[in-house]
Tab-separated table of C-alpha atoms in Angstrom:
chain	number	residue	atom	x	y	z
A	26	MET	CA	30.454	-75.359	16.323
A	27	LYS	CA	30.588	-76.457	12.680
A	28	PHE	CA	34.298	-75.582	12.538
A	29	TRP	CA	34.983	-77.999	15.444
A	30	TRP	CA	32.898	-80.772	13.838
A	31	ASP	CA	34.685	-80.401	10.485
A	32	THR	CA	38.061	-80.505	12.285
A	33	PHE	CA	36.933	-83.610	14.172
A	34	MET	CA	35.796	-85.416	10.963
A	35	ALA	CA	38.996	-84.567	9.241
A	36	LYS	CA	40.905	-86.166	12.123
A	37	VAL	CA	38.674	-89.248	11.813
A	38	SER	CA	39.557	-89.551	8.058
A	39	THR	CA	43.202	-89.141	8.706
A	40	GLY	CA	42.967	-91.775	11.388
A	41	ARG	CA	41.296	-94.196	9.088
A	42	GLU	CA	43.913	-93.707	6.480
A	43	TRP	CA	46.608	-94.228	9.087
A	44	VAL	CA	44.951	-97.414	10.419
A	45	SER	CA	44.453	-98.897	6.936
A	46	ARG	CA	48.270	-98.733	6.538
A	47	PHE	CA	48.603	-101.168	9.349
A	48	MET	CA	45.660	-103.408	8.486
A	49	PRO	CA	46.487	-106.860	7.041
A	50	GLY	CA	46.577	-107.055	3.360
A	51	ASN	CA	43.461	-109.216	3.155
A	52	SER	CA	40.814	-107.375	4.971
A	53	HIS	CA	38.207	-109.924	4.242
A	54	THR	CA	39.773	-112.579	6.486
A	55	GLU	CA	38.228	-113.227	9.855
A	56	GLU	CA	41.310	-111.831	11.653
A	57	GLY	CA	41.209	-108.703	9.503
A	58	ARG	CA	37.627	-108.063	10.213
A	59	ARG	CA	38.160	-108.371	13.963
A	60	LEU	CA	41.149	-106.029	13.920
A	61	ARG	CA	39.244	-103.505	11.839
A	62	LEU	CA	36.279	-103.750	14.328
A	63	LEU	CA	38.604	-103.247	17.301
A	64	VAL	CA	40.297	-100.224	15.746
A	65	LEU	CA	37.038	-98.597	14.770
A	66	THR	CA	35.577	-99.245	18.236
A	67	GLY	CA	38.622	-97.608	19.852
A	68	MET	CA	38.409	-94.644	17.592
A	69	LEU	CA	34.640	-94.270	18.214
A	70	THR	CA	35.247	-94.361	21.980
A	71	VAL	CA	37.941	-91.622	21.680
A	72	ALA	CA	35.601	-89.572	19.581
A	73	VAL	CA	32.776	-89.856	22.098
A	74	LEU	CA	35.015	-88.967	24.919
A	75	PHE	CA	36.369	-85.945	23.001
A	76	PHE	CA	32.897	-84.705	22.110
A	77	SER	CA	31.675	-85.114	25.792
A	78	GLY	CA	34.551	-83.190	27.198
A	79	PHE	CA	34.162	-80.583	24.553
A	80	SER	CA	30.457	-80.162	25.470
A	81	ALA	CA	31.204	-80.071	29.242
A	82	PHE	CA	33.814	-77.507	28.653
A	83	PHE	CA	31.422	-75.087	26.858
A	84	LEU	CA	28.645	-75.685	29.372
A	85	ALA	CA	31.022	-74.792	32.158
A	86	LEU	CA	31.940	-71.603	30.316
A	87	ARG	CA	28.239	-70.698	29.950
A	88	GLY	CA	27.554	-71.108	33.688
A	89	ALA	CA	24.318	-71.166	35.618
A	90	GLU	CA	21.300	-69.273	34.275
A	91	GLN	CA	20.600	-65.764	35.390
A	92	THR	CA	17.544	-65.154	37.691
A	93	MET	CA	15.974	-62.099	39.363
A	94	VAL	CA	15.916	-61.908	43.200
A	95	PRO	CA	12.263	-61.691	44.152
A	96	ASN	CA	10.986	-59.139	46.827
A	97	VAL	CA	10.147	-61.185	49.918
A	98	GLN	CA	10.215	-58.414	52.521
A	99	GLY	CA	7.071	-58.422	54.660
A	100	GLU	CA	6.224	-62.037	53.705
A	101	GLU	CA	5.818	-64.991	56.069
A	102	LEU	CA	8.963	-67.031	56.290
A	103	VAL	CA	7.464	-70.133	54.620
A	104	ASP	CA	6.138	-68.157	51.715
A	105	ALA	CA	9.442	-66.422	51.255
A	106	LEU	CA	11.381	-69.717	51.257
A	107	ILE	CA	9.034	-71.184	48.542
A	108	ARG	CA	9.522	-68.132	46.359
A	109	LEU	CA	13.263	-68.260	46.647
A	110	GLN	CA	13.365	-71.964	45.891
A	111	GLU	CA	11.202	-71.434	42.771
A	112	LYS	CA	13.971	-69.055	41.631
A	113	GLU	CA	16.606	-71.763	42.394
A	114	LEU	CA	18.120	-69.351	45.070
A	115	PHE	CA	19.645	-70.631	48.356
A	116	PRO	CA	18.032	-68.824	51.433
A	117	LEU	CA	20.233	-68.244	54.539
A	118	VAL	CA	17.892	-67.211	57.402
A	119	GLN	CA	18.904	-64.854	60.327
A	120	VAL	CA	16.560	-63.867	63.129
A	121	ARG	CA	16.268	-60.809	65.377
A	122	TYR	CA	13.851	-58.823	67.571
A	123	SER	CA	11.774	-56.008	66.091
A	124	SER	CA	9.763	-53.156	67.583
A	125	ASP	CA	6.438	-54.308	66.130
A	126	PRO	CA	4.995	-57.476	67.577
A	127	GLY	CA	2.879	-57.873	64.470
A	128	LEU	CA	5.905	-58.568	62.342
A	129	LYS	CA	6.886	-61.875	64.183
A	130	GLY	CA	7.722	-64.573	61.698
A	131	LYS	CA	7.920	-62.017	58.688
A	132	VAL	CA	10.944	-61.121	56.622
A	133	LEU	CA	12.331	-57.707	57.655
A	134	ASP	CA	15.260	-57.440	55.231
A	135	GLN	CA	17.036	-59.286	52.331
A	136	ARG	CA	20.364	-59.186	50.701
A	137	PRO	CA	20.866	-59.027	47.617
A	138	SER	CA	18.076	-56.507	47.305
A	139	PRO	CA	14.911	-57.163	45.289
A	140	GLY	CA	15.311	-56.996	41.480
A	141	THR	CA	19.048	-57.938	41.531
A	142	GLN	CA	20.094	-60.241	38.633
A	143	VAL	CA	22.085	-63.139	40.012
A	144	LYS	CA	22.956	-66.671	38.959
A	145	ALA	CA	20.859	-69.598	40.036
A	146	GLY	CA	22.133	-71.044	43.209
A	147	LYS	CA	23.180	-67.716	44.594
A	148	ARG	CA	22.785	-67.391	48.407
A	149	VAL	CA	20.177	-64.890	49.571
A	150	ASN	CA	20.282	-63.611	53.196
A	151	ILE	CA	16.959	-62.895	54.831
A	152	VAL	CA	16.373	-61.426	58.223
A	153	VAL	CA	13.255	-62.670	60.037
A	154	SER	CA	11.503	-61.059	63.003
A	155	LYS	CA	11.347	-62.885	66.367
A	156	GLY	CA	8.675	-60.443	67.406
A	157	SER	CA	8.952	-57.764	70.065
A	158	VAL	CA	11.333	-57.962	72.917
A	159	VAL	CA	8.283	-57.830	75.124
A	160	ASP	CA	4.930	-58.936	73.662
A	161	GLN	CA	2.907	-59.100	76.770
A	162	VAL	CA	2.678	-57.293	80.126
A	163	GLU	CA	4.736	-58.805	82.936
A	164	ASN	CA	3.717	-59.183	86.530
A	165	PHE	CA	5.176	-56.135	88.374
A	166	VAL	CA	3.201	-56.440	91.590
A	167	GLY	CA	5.562	-56.800	94.574
A	168	ARG	CA	8.577	-55.314	92.765
A	169	ASN	CA	10.114	-52.031	93.643
A	170	LEU	CA	9.005	-48.992	91.452
A	171	ASP	CA	12.587	-47.686	90.879
A	172	GLU	CA	13.761	-51.192	89.782
A	173	VAL	CA	10.862	-51.445	87.330
A	174	ARG	CA	11.723	-48.027	85.874
A	175	VAL	CA	15.305	-49.024	85.283
A	176	TYR	CA	14.245	-52.443	83.899
A	177	LEU	CA	11.847	-50.882	81.275
A	178	GLN	CA	14.477	-48.239	80.289
A	179	THR	CA	17.031	-50.967	79.692
A	180	LEU	CA	14.585	-53.253	77.915
A	181	PHE	CA	13.558	-50.754	75.326
A	182	THR	CA	16.957	-49.028	74.805
A	183	ALA	CA	17.339	-50.403	71.203
A	184	TYR	CA	13.712	-50.860	70.301
A	185	LYS	CA	10.526	-48.888	70.150
A	186	PRO	CA	9.027	-48.873	73.664
A	187	LEU	CA	5.732	-50.657	74.143
A	188	LEU	CA	5.205	-50.081	77.846
A	189	LYS	CA	5.727	-46.882	79.890
A	190	ILE	CA	4.775	-45.995	83.432
A	191	GLN	CA	1.921	-43.541	83.572
A	192	GLU	CA	2.802	-40.409	85.683
A	193	PRO	CA	1.930	-39.480	88.339
A	194	VAL	CA	2.090	-42.737	90.116
A	195	THR	CA	-0.670	-43.249	92.815
A	196	TYR	CA	0.741	-43.689	96.248
A	197	VAL	CA	-1.243	-45.202	99.199
A	198	PHE	CA	-0.335	-46.160	102.763
A	199	ASP	CA	0.308	-49.814	103.082
A	200	PRO	CA	2.180	-52.091	105.432
A	201	LEU	CA	4.570	-53.203	102.627
A	202	PRO	CA	7.799	-51.160	102.297
A	203	SER	CA	7.664	-47.807	100.563
A	204	GLY	CA	8.016	-48.128	96.796
A	205	THR	CA	6.530	-51.488	96.532
A	206	ILE	CA	4.088	-51.936	93.636
A	207	LEU	CA	0.656	-52.987	94.912
A	208	GLU	CA	-1.525	-52.932	91.808
A	209	GLN	CA	-1.055	-52.663	88.060
A	210	LYS	CA	-3.159	-52.128	84.977
A	211	PRO	CA	-3.164	-53.771	82.370
A	212	ALA	CA	-3.112	-57.093	84.198
A	213	PRO	CA	-0.125	-59.515	83.723
A	214	GLY	CA	-0.352	-61.471	80.406
A	215	THR	CA	-2.115	-58.712	78.449
A	216	GLU	CA	-0.920	-58.676	74.835
A	217	LEU	CA	1.094	-55.689	73.676
A	218	SER	CA	0.560	-54.349	70.177
A	219	ASP	CA	1.330	-50.592	70.542
A	220	LEU	CA	2.710	-48.175	73.183
A	221	THR	CA	0.752	-48.824	76.407
A	222	ASP	CA	0.502	-46.842	79.646
A	223	LEU	CA	1.301	-48.949	82.776
A	224	VAL	CA	-0.923	-47.584	85.668
A	225	LEU	CA	0.591	-48.426	89.042
A	226	VAL	CA	-0.475	-48.137	92.644
A	227	VAL	CA	2.592	-47.975	94.920
A	228	SER	CA	3.000	-48.196	98.754
A	229	ARG	CA	3.995	-45.187	100.767
A	230	GLY	CA	4.809	-47.450	103.620
A	231	PRO	CA	2.853	-47.875	106.942
A	232	GLU	CA	0.333	-45.197	107.662
A	233	LEU	CA	1.714	-42.723	110.203
A	234	GLU	CA	-0.131	-41.078	113.016
A	235	LYS	CA	-1.835	-37.897	112.328
A	236	ILE	CA	-0.575	-34.670	113.721
A	237	VAL	CA	-2.400	-31.662	115.190
A	238	LEU	CA	-1.551	-28.458	113.518
A	239	PRO	CA	-0.473	-25.548	115.763
A	240	SER	CA	-1.495	-21.943	115.139
A	241	PHE	CA	0.889	-19.799	113.213
A	242	VAL	CA	-1.505	-16.776	113.067
A	243	GLY	CA	-0.032	-13.629	114.738
A	244	ILE	CA	3.657	-14.854	114.251
A	245	ASP	CA	6.228	-12.931	112.314
A	246	PHE	CA	6.746	-14.670	108.903
A	247	GLN	CA	10.457	-15.338	109.567
A	248	GLN	CA	9.701	-17.010	112.817
A	249	ALA	CA	6.895	-18.926	111.195
A	250	VAL	CA	9.228	-20.257	108.479
A	251	GLU	CA	11.664	-21.381	111.211
A	252	LEU	CA	8.958	-23.199	113.162
A	253	LEU	CA	7.463	-24.919	110.060
A	254	ALA	CA	10.831	-26.136	108.893
A	255	ARG	CA	11.740	-27.374	112.422
A	256	SER	CA	8.351	-29.333	112.415
A	257	ASN	CA	8.836	-30.666	108.831
A	258	ILE	CA	5.492	-29.184	107.794
A	259	PRO	CA	5.559	-28.255	104.076
A	260	PHE	CA	4.182	-24.777	103.426
A	261	VAL	CA	3.190	-22.273	100.896
A	262	PHE	CA	3.046	-18.503	101.677
A	263	SER	CA	0.918	-15.895	99.993
A	264	VAL	CA	1.062	-12.131	100.508
A	265	ALA	CA	-1.890	-9.779	100.993
A	266	GLU	CA	-2.297	-6.135	101.794
A	267	PRO	CA	-2.927	-5.710	105.598
A	268	GLN	CA	-6.435	-5.167	106.675
A	269	ARG	CA	-7.465	-3.106	109.709
A	270	GLY	CA	-5.992	-4.552	112.929
A	271	GLN	CA	-3.351	-6.727	111.020
A	272	THR	CA	0.376	-6.267	111.484
A	273	ARG	CA	2.605	-6.015	108.497
A	274	GLY	CA	5.008	-9.056	108.088
A	275	PHE	CA	2.872	-11.320	110.318
A	276	VAL	CA	0.756	-14.394	109.450
A	277	VAL	CA	-2.937	-13.471	109.304
A	278	ALA	CA	-4.500	-16.741	108.147
A	279	GLN	CA	-3.710	-20.485	107.725
A	280	GLU	CA	-5.422	-23.416	105.969
A	281	PRO	CA	-5.981	-26.030	107.373
A	282	PRO	CA	-6.769	-24.207	110.543
A	283	ALA	CA	-5.054	-24.597	113.913
A	284	GLY	CA	-6.167	-27.759	115.772
A	285	ALA	CA	-6.935	-29.743	112.577
A	286	GLU	CA	-5.619	-33.374	112.492
A	287	VAL	CA	-3.754	-34.069	109.319
A	288	GLU	CA	-1.383	-36.750	107.868
A	289	PRO	CA	2.358	-35.952	108.100
A	290	GLY	CA	3.388	-34.115	104.962
A	291	THR	CA	0.081	-32.241	104.478
A	292	ARG	CA	0.834	-28.851	102.929
A	293	LEU	CA	-0.038	-25.759	104.926
A	294	GLY	CA	-1.205	-22.653	103.291
A	295	LEU	CA	-0.431	-19.283	105.121
A	296	THR	CA	-1.344	-15.807	104.290
A	297	MET	CA	0.826	-12.995	105.571
A	298	ALA	CA	0.362	-9.227	105.606
A	299	ALA	CA	2.782	-7.432	103.196
A	300	PRO	CA	5.729	-6.177	105.213
A	301	ALA	CA	6.761	-2.552	105.390
A	302	PRO	CA	9.644	-1.493	103.076
A	303	ARG	CA	12.991	-1.413	104.824
A	304	SER	CA	15.771	1.097	104.312
A	305	GLY	CA	19.080	-0.056	103.089
A	306	SER	CA	19.914	-2.964	100.760
A	307	LEU	CA	17.439	-5.503	102.252
A	308	VAL	CA	14.403	-6.331	100.068
A	309	PHE	CA	11.353	-8.503	100.593
A	310	GLY	CA	10.390	-11.148	98.109
A	311	LEU	CA	8.636	-14.537	97.609
A	312	PHE	CA	10.711	-17.475	96.339
A	313	GLU	CA	8.332	-19.742	94.313
A	314	TYR	CA	9.119	-23.084	92.804
A	315	SER	CA	7.463	-26.509	92.197
A	316	LEU	CA	9.300	-29.737	93.059
A	317	PRO	CA	8.201	-33.091	91.758
A	318	SER	CA	6.134	-35.212	94.197
A	319	TYR	CA	8.368	-37.757	96.067
A	320	PRO	CA	7.129	-41.043	97.440
A	321	VAL	CA	8.992	-40.403	100.625
A	322	ALA	CA	10.075	-37.082	102.129
A	323	VAL	CA	13.463	-35.894	100.958
A	324	ASP	CA	16.135	-33.638	102.592
A	325	LEU	CA	15.559	-30.083	101.545
A	326	LYS	CA	17.915	-27.148	102.178
A	327	PHE	CA	17.387	-23.450	101.551
A	328	GLU	CA	20.497	-21.165	101.472
A	329	VAL	CA	21.490	-17.612	100.534
A	330	VAL	CA	24.798	-16.553	98.959
A	331	SER	CA	25.640	-12.905	99.681
A	332	PRO	CA	27.048	-10.581	96.969
A	333	ALA	CA	30.414	-11.106	98.696
A	334	GLY	CA	30.110	-14.828	98.243
A	335	GLU	CA	29.341	-15.805	101.863
A	336	ARG	CA	26.987	-18.800	101.986
A	337	ARG	CA	24.481	-19.211	104.782
A	338	THR	CA	21.770	-21.785	105.394
A	339	LEU	CA	18.330	-20.316	106.118
A	340	PHE	CA	16.581	-23.668	106.967
A	341	THR	CA	16.494	-27.443	106.347
A	342	MET	CA	13.548	-29.781	106.515
A	343	LYS	CA	12.012	-33.101	105.356
A	344	HIS	CA	9.838	-32.247	102.400
A	345	PRO	CA	7.423	-34.408	100.254
A	346	GLY	CA	7.894	-32.258	97.043
A	347	GLY	CA	5.286	-30.121	95.315
A	348	PRO	CA	4.797	-26.311	95.267
A	349	LEU	CA	6.911	-24.043	97.419
A	350	ALA	CA	6.432	-20.329	98.229
A	351	ILE	CA	9.032	-18.985	100.687
A	352	PRO	CA	9.040	-15.353	101.921
A	353	TYR	CA	12.482	-13.704	102.485
A	354	TYR	CA	14.284	-10.522	103.474
A	355	GLN	CA	17.713	-10.505	101.712
A	356	GLU	CA	20.242	-8.236	100.281
A	357	VAL	CA	19.927	-7.058	96.640
A	358	ASN	CA	22.063	-9.196	94.191
A	359	SER	CA	22.344	-12.065	96.737
A	360	THR	CA	21.441	-15.572	95.441
A	361	LEU	CA	18.922	-18.023	96.919
A	362	VAL	CA	19.763	-21.706	96.485
A	363	LEU	CA	17.347	-24.602	96.822
A	364	SER	CA	18.923	-28.080	97.228
A	365	ILE	CA	17.558	-31.669	97.573
A	366	PHE	CA	19.974	-34.109	99.196
A	367	ASN	CA	22.728	-31.478	98.948
A	368	ARG	CA	22.263	-31.292	95.195
A	369	GLU	CA	21.396	-27.802	93.852
A	370	VAL	CA	18.020	-27.802	92.124
A	371	ILE	CA	17.634	-24.032	91.363
A	372	ARG	CA	19.261	-20.641	91.986
A	373	HIS	CA	17.293	-17.392	92.197
A	374	GLY	CA	18.879	-13.978	92.138
A	375	VAL	CA	17.396	-11.284	94.527
A	376	PRO	CA	16.489	-8.336	92.267
A	377	ALA	CA	16.382	-4.706	93.235
A	378	PRO	CA	12.983	-3.297	94.082
């Protein structure tokens, strides 16, 4: 700095000498004094302009002061803005949903990261939570259960789920169409803060007339299976060693008993006497499986595929789901196939005895 000042003063001295050459001989005259004053004023103006430009040049080279980016993550938006302004930083706000409703209005992220050294006036991007996609329970009464399932899955695809349907759903007979939601818990408008189970009561449809169960006792098990499937009565067989007076391979007991009035879809339990072993490749077995419970009866098909690849349908029926236990006589190494709506659910190989 001293070097520049010495250079400047040397230039001024040189200028004064140069000006004195052109000054009138008698500098004490009025005209001489005016001319001298005018020249000195001009030189002073030039000097001030030079010094101002010189100072501005060095200030520009120096630039804005350095400052440290504060950590504003987790703070309320207003508090974060104040802290950034105190550091002479320019905030740029973006908003998005978050999985936690409690973060609404708070800073989720920032760029540059906390502790970064930047110049004053630097732009700082902050992301602020708009809250959860869903922050309270909607009213689902009157809507279709399947539609609500899809809606909730879509809603929480990208975020932590806050609401899920509690299984199993309770079904009751009601004049409204099957699948219509009748009741819900929590009630609409309930605030959500964490994962909550949505308990639903759903319509089965109008109540059907009860049926009177026939007697299957004393019937060969294969004939009983055929009659049960034809009547769309779901069944579960169990096998017991025959007692005195009981015939092997025949039904010896049923529950509910014959003559009982039951709702359509009521499962019938049957006990059969263990059949006698057969000669050849045919073996006896019990196919057991548990289906999910369906709100309405589905199309069930039970088939067998022989070792040679020949496929044959054993029976079809309407079925509400739940446990199955089907007795069979089939060839060793054949395959039993259970299907719902023509879609295979499970295959079971017939083992050797």
